């Protein structure tokens, strides 16, 4: 398995940018990047080490080729690449053209006899923790096909994705919209949710969860809020709860979850920016859910730390969400593993989402075991927890 990092003007993927016709195509063959081909590739700046350099003139073909032993560090010319000793390609190509050469495409190739399987990825995100490349095309060529021809075919046949991945707001799709899909580890003993979350974030950065990479830019997030919850006891097709989460500006986010029992999938939707007084909550639920029979459950506080990851193999995003919930003197700590969305890469399909969710669960469970954090895997919901708190309160009153 070999990977070539292509340095080019940023223009080809962006409408309206002029690209110099005389620009060269520069390719660095990466050393130590022998990973399975998937839908996305995460490359840190320290990993831009090359054992071969090839430069093509787009009109006349290969101009020069150099081999390095040991591999040499190549500077990406990106603002987050702080390696002072890396080779600067701008010295090889003086002027604006040289300054404009940045990582633009990544080509993975696997040789099989007389043919080569290629996967071509475009740079879709640049962050301090590295570059992300998303697959726009895959196919086979006869062995010996020049790299510019491979890239030209990929950009022609995968042109729509090439352009799409130049816009950071257009790179995603979501399967099963309006459905929460989530595993839950209930953490036993008294682990710190912050320590568990930061240990998970560190493990992701070190590639210790097989095939999962950081969601660049949102690697670790923090949330805290208070919530008032109303259980829906009927009608039968609307069992679940409605919760009012107070936002910083005094408005409420209203969350609806419908499910008959704690399970992998639950219907979920939200109203945002709702202006209410607490004494109006019950009437709001009855107006929003026709025929609702409700009961108020204990007030809770929740703090949550999210470690967001992407499957480099399948293109699906998940949250490793560690939280602590307090209500009525009781505490619930959980690690939730939730499906978020999928990258719209070439080859991403819905059927790989659930198996990858469970695989991530196994990887996370393995790490918890290694860290001595005891946990029960299941689907225990906040609703079940609050119902237990309410039952304890009634028992205490009766006693």
Coordinates of C-alpha atoms in Angstrom, one line a residue:
X1 CA 0.0 0.0 0.0
X2 CA 1.4 3.3 -1.0
X3 CA 0.1 6.9 -0.7
X4 CA 1.1 9.9 -2.7
X5 CA 0.4 13.4 -1.4
X6 CA -0.1 15.8 -4.3
X7 CA 0.9 19.5 -3.9
X8 CA -1.0 21.8 -6.2
X9 CA -2.5 25.2 -6.4
X10 CA -5.6 25.4 -4.2
X11 CA -7.7 26.7 -7.2
X12 CA -8.9 23.6 -9.0
X13 CA -11.5 22.7 -6.4
X14 CA -12.7 26.2 -6.0
X15 CA -15.0 28.0 -8.4
X16 CA -13.7 31.4 -9.5
X17 CA -10.1 31.1 -8.5
X18 CA -7.6 31.5 -11.3
X19 CA -4.9 28.8 -11.6
X20 CA -1.6 29.5 -13.3
X21 CA -1.3 27.3 -16.4
X22 CA 2.4 26.7 -15.9
X23 CA 1.9 25.3 -12.4
X24 CA 3.7 21.9 -11.9
X25 CA 2.2 18.9 -10.3
X26 CA 4.3 17.8 -7.3
X27 CA 3.9 14.4 -5.6
X28 CA 5.5 13.2 -2.4
X29 CA 5.3 9.5 -1.7
X30 CA 4.5 9.1 2.0
X31 CA 6.6 6.9 4.2
X32 CA 4.9 4.9 7.0
X33 CA 1.3 5.4 5.9
X34 CA 0.5 1.7 5.3
X35 CA -3.2 1.8 6.5
X36 CA -6.3 0.2 4.9
X37 CA -8.0 2.3 2.2
X38 CA -11.2 3.8 3.5
X39 CA -13.4 6.8 2.9
X40 CA -11.3 9.4 4.7
X41 CA -7.7 10.0 5.5
X42 CA -6.4 12.0 8.5
X43 CA -2.8 13.3 8.0
X44 CA -1.0 15.2 10.7
X45 CA 1.8 17.5 9.8
X46 CA 4.4 15.3 11.4
X47 CA 3.3 12.5 9.1
X48 CA 4.2 14.4 6.0
X49 CA 7.4 12.4 5.5
X50 CA 8.4 11.4 2.0
X51 CA 10.7 8.8 0.6
X52 CA 10.2 9.9 -3.1
X53 CA 9.5 13.2 -4.9
X54 CA 8.1 13.4 -8.4
X55 CA 7.5 16.6 -10.4
X56 CA 5.5 16.7 -13.6
X57 CA 5.1 19.4 -16.2
X58 CA 1.5 19.1 -17.2
X59 CA 2.4 19.5 -20.9
X60 CA 5.6 17.5 -21.3
X61 CA 5.3 14.9 -18.5
X62 CA 7.7 13.8 -15.7
X63 CA 10.5 16.3 -15.2
X64 CA 12.4 14.9 -12.3
X65 CA 12.3 12.2 -9.6
X66 CA 14.2 12.0 -6.3
X67 CA 14.5 9.2 -3.8
X68 CA 15.3 9.8 -0.1
X69 CA 16.8 7.4 2.4
X70 CA 15.9 8.1 5.1
X71 CA 12.5 9.8 4.4
X72 CA 12.6 13.6 4.4
X73 CA 10.1 16.0 6.1
X74 CA 8.2 18.2 3.6
X75 CA 6.6 21.4 4.7
X76 CA 2.9 21.7 3.7
X77 CA 3.1 25.6 3.6
X78 CA 0.0 25.6 5.7
X79 CA -0.2 28.0 8.7
X80 CA -0.4 25.2 11.3
X81 CA 2.7 23.3 10.1
X82 CA 5.3 24.5 12.6
X83 CA 8.2 22.1 11.7
X84 CA 11.2 24.4 11.2
X85 CA 13.4 21.8 9.6
X86 CA 11.0 20.6 7.0
X87 CA 11.9 21.0 3.3
X88 CA 10.1 24.0 1.8
X89 CA 8.9 23.3 -1.7
X90 CA 8.6 27.1 -2.4
X91 CA 12.4 27.1 -2.7
X92 CA 12.2 24.6 -5.5
X93 CA 9.5 26.6 -7.3
X94 CA 10.1 30.3 -6.6
X95 CA 7.5 32.9 -6.9
X96 CA 3.7 32.9 -6.4
X97 CA 3.4 29.4 -7.9
X98 CA 5.8 27.9 -5.3
X99 CA 4.0 29.6 -2.4
X100 CA 0.7 28.4 -3.7
X101 CA 1.7 24.7 -3.7
X102 CA -0.2 23.0 -0.9
X103 CA -1.5 19.5 -0.2
X104 CA -4.6 19.2 -2.5
X105 CA -5.1 15.5 -3.3
X106 CA -4.0 12.2 -1.8
X107 CA -3.8 9.1 -3.9
X108 CA -3.7 5.6 -2.4
X109 CA -2.6 2.7 -4.5
X110 CA -2.6 -1.0 -4.1
X111 CA -0.7 -3.2 -6.7
X112 CA -2.3 -6.4 -7.8
X113 CA -0.3 -8.1 -10.6
X114 CA -0.7 -6.0 -13.8
X115 CA -3.2 -3.6 -12.4
X116 CA -3.3 -1.0 -9.6
X117 CA -6.3 -0.1 -7.5
X118 CA -6.4 3.6 -6.9
X119 CA -8.4 5.7 -4.5
X120 CA -8.3 9.5 -4.9
X121 CA -9.0 11.9 -2.0
X122 CA -9.4 15.6 -2.0
X123 CA -8.3 17.9 0.9
X124 CA -11.6 18.7 2.6
X125 CA -10.5 20.2 5.9
X126 CA -7.4 22.0 7.3
X127 CA -7.1 22.3 11.1
X128 CA -4.3 22.7 13.6
X129 CA -4.5 18.9 14.3
X130 CA -4.0 18.0 10.7
X131 CA -5.5 17.7 7.3
X132 CA -8.5 15.6 6.2
X133 CA -8.8 14.0 2.8
X134 CA -12.2 12.7 1.5
X135 CA -12.6 10.1 -1.2
X136 CA -14.0 11.4 -4.4
X137 CA -13.2 8.4 -6.7
X138 CA -11.9 4.8 -6.8
X139 CA -11.0 2.6 -9.7
X140 CA -8.3 0.5 -11.3
X141 CA -5.6 1.2 -13.9
X142 CA -2.9 -0.8 -15.7
X143 CA 0.3 -0.8 -13.7
X144 CA 2.6 2.0 -14.7
X145 CA -0.1 4.5 -15.5
X146 CA 1.3 8.0 -14.8
X147 CA -0.1 9.7 -11.7
X148 CA -1.3 12.8 -13.5
X149 CA -3.5 10.5 -15.7
X150 CA -5.0 8.8 -12.6
X151 CA -5.7 12.2 -11.1
X152 CA -7.2 13.6 -14.3
X153 CA -9.6 10.7 -14.5
X154 CA -10.6 10.9 -10.8
X155 CA -11.2 14.7 -11.0
X156 CA -13.2 14.2 -14.2
X157 CA -15.4 11.4 -13.0
X158 CA -15.6 12.6 -9.4
X159 CA -15.7 16.3 -10.2
X160 CA -19.0 16.9 -8.4
X161 CA -17.5 15.6 -5.1
X162 CA -14.3 17.4 -5.7
X163 CA -16.2 20.7 -5.8
X164 CA -18.5 19.7 -2.9
X165 CA -15.6 19.0 -0.6
X166 CA -14.3 22.5 -1.2
X167 CA -17.3 23.8 0.8
X168 CA -17.2 22.8 4.4
X169 CA -20.9 23.3 4.9
X170 CA -21.8 20.8 2.1
X171 CA -19.8 17.7 3.0
X172 CA -22.3 15.7 5.1
X173 CA -25.5 13.6 4.8
X174 CA -27.5 12.0 7.6
X175 CA -29.1 8.6 7.5
X176 CA -32.3 8.0 9.4
X177 CA -33.1 11.6 10.0
X178 CA -35.1 12.3 13.2
X179 CA -33.9 9.1 14.8
X180 CA -31.4 9.0 17.7
X181 CA -29.2 5.9 17.4
X182 CA -27.1 5.3 20.5
X183 CA -25.4 2.8 22.7
X184 CA -24.8 3.5 26.4
X185 CA -22.1 2.4 28.8
X186 CA -23.4 3.0 32.4
X187 CA -20.3 3.8 34.4
X188 CA -20.0 2.1 37.7
X189 CA -18.1 3.2 40.8
X190 CA -17.3 7.0 40.7
X191 CA -15.2 7.8 37.6
X192 CA -14.6 11.4 36.7
X193 CA -16.5 12.1 33.4
X194 CA -13.8 14.7 32.5
X195 CA -11.0 12.2 33.0
X196 CA -12.7 9.5 31.0
X197 CA -13.5 12.0 28.2
X198 CA -10.0 13.4 28.0
X199 CA -8.5 9.9 28.1
X200 CA -10.7 9.0 25.2
X201 CA -9.7 12.2 23.3
X202 CA -6.1 11.4 23.9
X203 CA -6.6 7.8 22.6
X204 CA -8.2 9.1 19.4
X205 CA -5.3 11.5 18.8
X206 CA -2.9 8.6 19.2
X207 CA -4.9 6.4 16.7
X208 CA -5.7 3.9 19.5
X209 CA -9.3 3.3 18.4
X210 CA -8.7 1.2 15.3
X211 CA -9.9 3.0 12.2
X212 CA -11.4 6.0 14.0
X213 CA -9.9 9.5 13.6
X214 CA -10.8 12.9 15.2
X215 CA -13.6 15.1 13.9
X216 CA -11.1 17.8 13.1
X217 CA -12.2 21.1 14.6
X218 CA -14.6 19.6 17.1
X219 CA -12.4 17.0 18.8
X220 CA -13.6 17.8 22.3
X221 CA -16.7 19.8 23.3
X222 CA -18.2 20.7 26.7
X223 CA -21.9 21.2 27.6
X224 CA -23.8 21.9 30.8
X225 CA -27.5 22.7 31.4
X226 CA -30.5 22.1 33.6
X227 CA -33.6 20.3 32.4
X228 CA -37.3 19.8 33.4
X229 CA -38.8 16.6 32.1
X230 CA -42.3 15.3 31.5
X231 CA -43.0 11.6 30.9
X232 CA -45.6 10.9 28.3
X233 CA -47.8 8.0 29.6
X234 CA -50.1 8.0 26.6
X235 CA -51.2 7.8 23.9
X236 CA -49.5 4.5 23.0
X237 CA -47.8 5.9 19.9
X238 CA -46.3 8.8 21.8
X239 CA -44.7 7.1 24.8
X240 CA -41.5 8.7 25.9
X241 CA -40.8 12.2 27.2
X242 CA -40.6 15.9 26.5
X243 CA -37.8 17.9 28.1
X244 CA -37.2 21.6 28.5
X245 CA -33.5 22.5 28.5
X246 CA -32.8 26.1 29.6
X247 CA -30.6 28.0 27.1
X248 CA -28.2 30.8 28.2
X249 CA -30.5 33.6 26.9
X250 CA -33.5 32.4 28.9
X251 CA -35.3 30.6 26.1
X252 CA -35.7 26.8 26.1
X253 CA -34.8 24.0 23.7
X254 CA -37.6 21.5 23.8
X255 CA -36.6 18.0 23.2
X256 CA -39.1 15.2 22.2
X257 CA -38.2 11.6 22.5
X258 CA -40.6 8.8 21.6
X259 CA -39.9 5.2 22.5
X260 CA -41.7 2.3 24.2
X261 CA -38.6 0.9 25.9
X262 CA -34.9 1.6 26.3
X263 CA -33.5 0.6 22.9
X264 CA -30.9 1.4 20.2
X265 CA -33.2 3.7 18.2
X266 CA -35.6 6.4 19.4
X267 CA -37.6 9.1 17.6
X268 CA -36.1 12.5 18.4
X269 CA -37.0 16.1 17.4
X270 CA -36.4 19.6 18.8
X271 CA -38.1 23.0 19.1
X272 CA -35.6 25.8 19.6
X273 CA -35.9 29.4 20.9
X274 CA -39.1 28.6 22.9
X275 CA -40.1 31.4 25.3
X276 CA -41.9 30.0 28.4
X277 CA -42.3 30.2 32.1
X278 CA -41.8 27.0 34.0
X279 CA -45.5 27.0 35.1
X280 CA -46.4 26.8 31.3
X281 CA -44.4 23.6 30.6
X282 CA -47.2 21.2 31.1
X283 CA -49.6 23.1 28.9
X284 CA -47.0 23.3 26.2
X285 CA -46.6 19.5 26.2
X286 CA -50.3 19.0 26.0
X287 CA -50.6 21.4 23.1
X288 CA -47.6 19.9 21.2
X289 CA -48.5 16.2 21.8
X290 CA -52.2 15.6 21.1
X291 CA -54.0 13.7 23.8
X292 CA -50.9 13.5 26.0
X293 CA -51.1 12.1 29.5
X294 CA -48.1 13.4 31.4
X295 CA -46.4 13.5 34.7
X296 CA -43.6 15.7 35.9
X297 CA -40.3 14.0 36.7
X298 CA -37.5 15.4 39.0
X299 CA -35.5 18.3 37.8
X300 CA -32.0 17.4 36.6
X301 CA -28.6 18.9 35.9
X302 CA -26.4 17.5 33.2
X303 CA -22.8 18.1 32.3
X304 CA -21.4 16.4 29.2
X305 CA -18.1 16.1 27.4
X306 CA -18.1 15.0 23.8
X307 CA -15.2 13.4 22.0
X308 CA -16.2 13.4 18.3
X309 CA -14.8 10.9 15.9
X310 CA -15.1 9.8 12.3
X311 CA -14.7 6.3 10.9
X312 CA -11.9 6.6 8.4
X313 CA -13.1 3.3 7.0
X314 CA -16.8 4.1 6.4
X315 CA -17.2 7.9 6.6
X316 CA -19.7 7.8 9.6
X317 CA -19.4 10.3 12.5
X318 CA -20.0 9.4 16.1
X319 CA -19.9 11.1 19.5
X320 CA -18.2 9.5 22.5
X321 CA -20.3 11.5 25.0
X322 CA -19.4 11.2 28.7
X323 CA -21.9 12.8 31.0
X324 CA -22.9 13.1 34.6
X325 CA -26.6 13.6 35.5
X326 CA -27.8 14.6 39.0
X327 CA -31.4 14.5 40.1
X328 CA -33.0 14.0 43.5
X329 CA -29.8 13.2 45.2
X330 CA -28.9 10.4 42.7
X331 CA -26.1 10.4 40.1
X332 CA -25.9 8.7 36.7
X333 CA -22.7 8.6 34.8
X334 CA -22.6 7.3 31.2
X335 CA -20.6 7.0 28.1
X336 CA -23.0 7.4 25.2
X337 CA -21.9 6.4 21.7
X338 CA -24.2 8.2 19.3
X339 CA -24.4 8.3 15.5
X340 CA -24.3 11.9 14.2
X341 CA -23.9 12.0 10.4
X342 CA -22.0 10.7 7.5
X343 CA -19.5 12.3 5.1
X344 CA -20.8 12.3 1.5
X345 CA -17.7 10.5 0.2
X346 CA -17.5 8.2 -2.8
X347 CA -18.6 4.7 -1.5
X348 CA -20.3 5.7 1.8
X349 CA -23.5 3.6 2.4
X350 CA -26.1 3.4 5.1
X351 CA -25.6 -0.3 5.7
X352 CA -22.2 0.2 7.3
X353 CA -23.4 2.7 9.9
X354 CA -24.8 0.4 12.5
X355 CA -22.0 -2.2 12.4
X356 CA -19.5 0.6 12.7
X357 CA -21.4 2.0 15.7
X358 CA -21.1 -1.4 17.4
X359 CA -17.5 -1.7 16.4
X360 CA -16.8 1.7 18.0
X361 CA -18.6 0.4 21.1
X362 CA -16.2 -2.6 21.3
X363 CA -13.2 -0.3 20.9
X364 CA -14.4 2.0 23.6
X365 CA -15.2 -0.9 25.9
X366 CA -11.8 -2.3 25.4
X367 CA -10.2 1.0 26.5
X368 CA -12.4 1.3 29.5
X369 CA -11.4 -2.2 30.5
X370 CA -7.7 -1.3 30.1
X371 CA -8.2 1.8 32.3
X372 CA -10.0 -0.2 35.0
X373 CA -13.3 1.7 34.5
X374 CA -16.1 -0.7 35.2
X375 CA -19.2 -0.2 33.0
X376 CA -22.4 -2.0 31.9
X377 CA -23.2 -1.8 28.1
X378 CA -26.9 -1.3 27.3
X379 CA -29.5 1.3 26.5
X380 CA -30.4 2.7 29.9
X381 CA -32.2 6.0 29.2
X382 CA -32.4 9.2 31.2
X383 CA -36.1 8.6 31.4
X384 CA -35.6 5.3 33.2
X385 CA -33.1 7.0 35.5
X386 CA -35.6 9.8 36.4
X387 CA -38.4 7.3 36.8
X388 CA -36.2 5.5 39.4
X389 CA -35.5 8.8 41.1
X390 CA -39.2 9.5 41.3
X391 CA -40.0 6.1 42.7
X392 CA -37.3 6.5 45.4
X393 CA -38.8 9.8 46.3
X394 CA -42.3 8.3 46.7
X395 CA -40.9 5.4 48.7
X396 CA -39.2 7.9 51.1
X397 CA -42.4 9.9 51.5
X398 CA -44.4 6.7 52.2
X399 CA -41.8 5.6 54.7

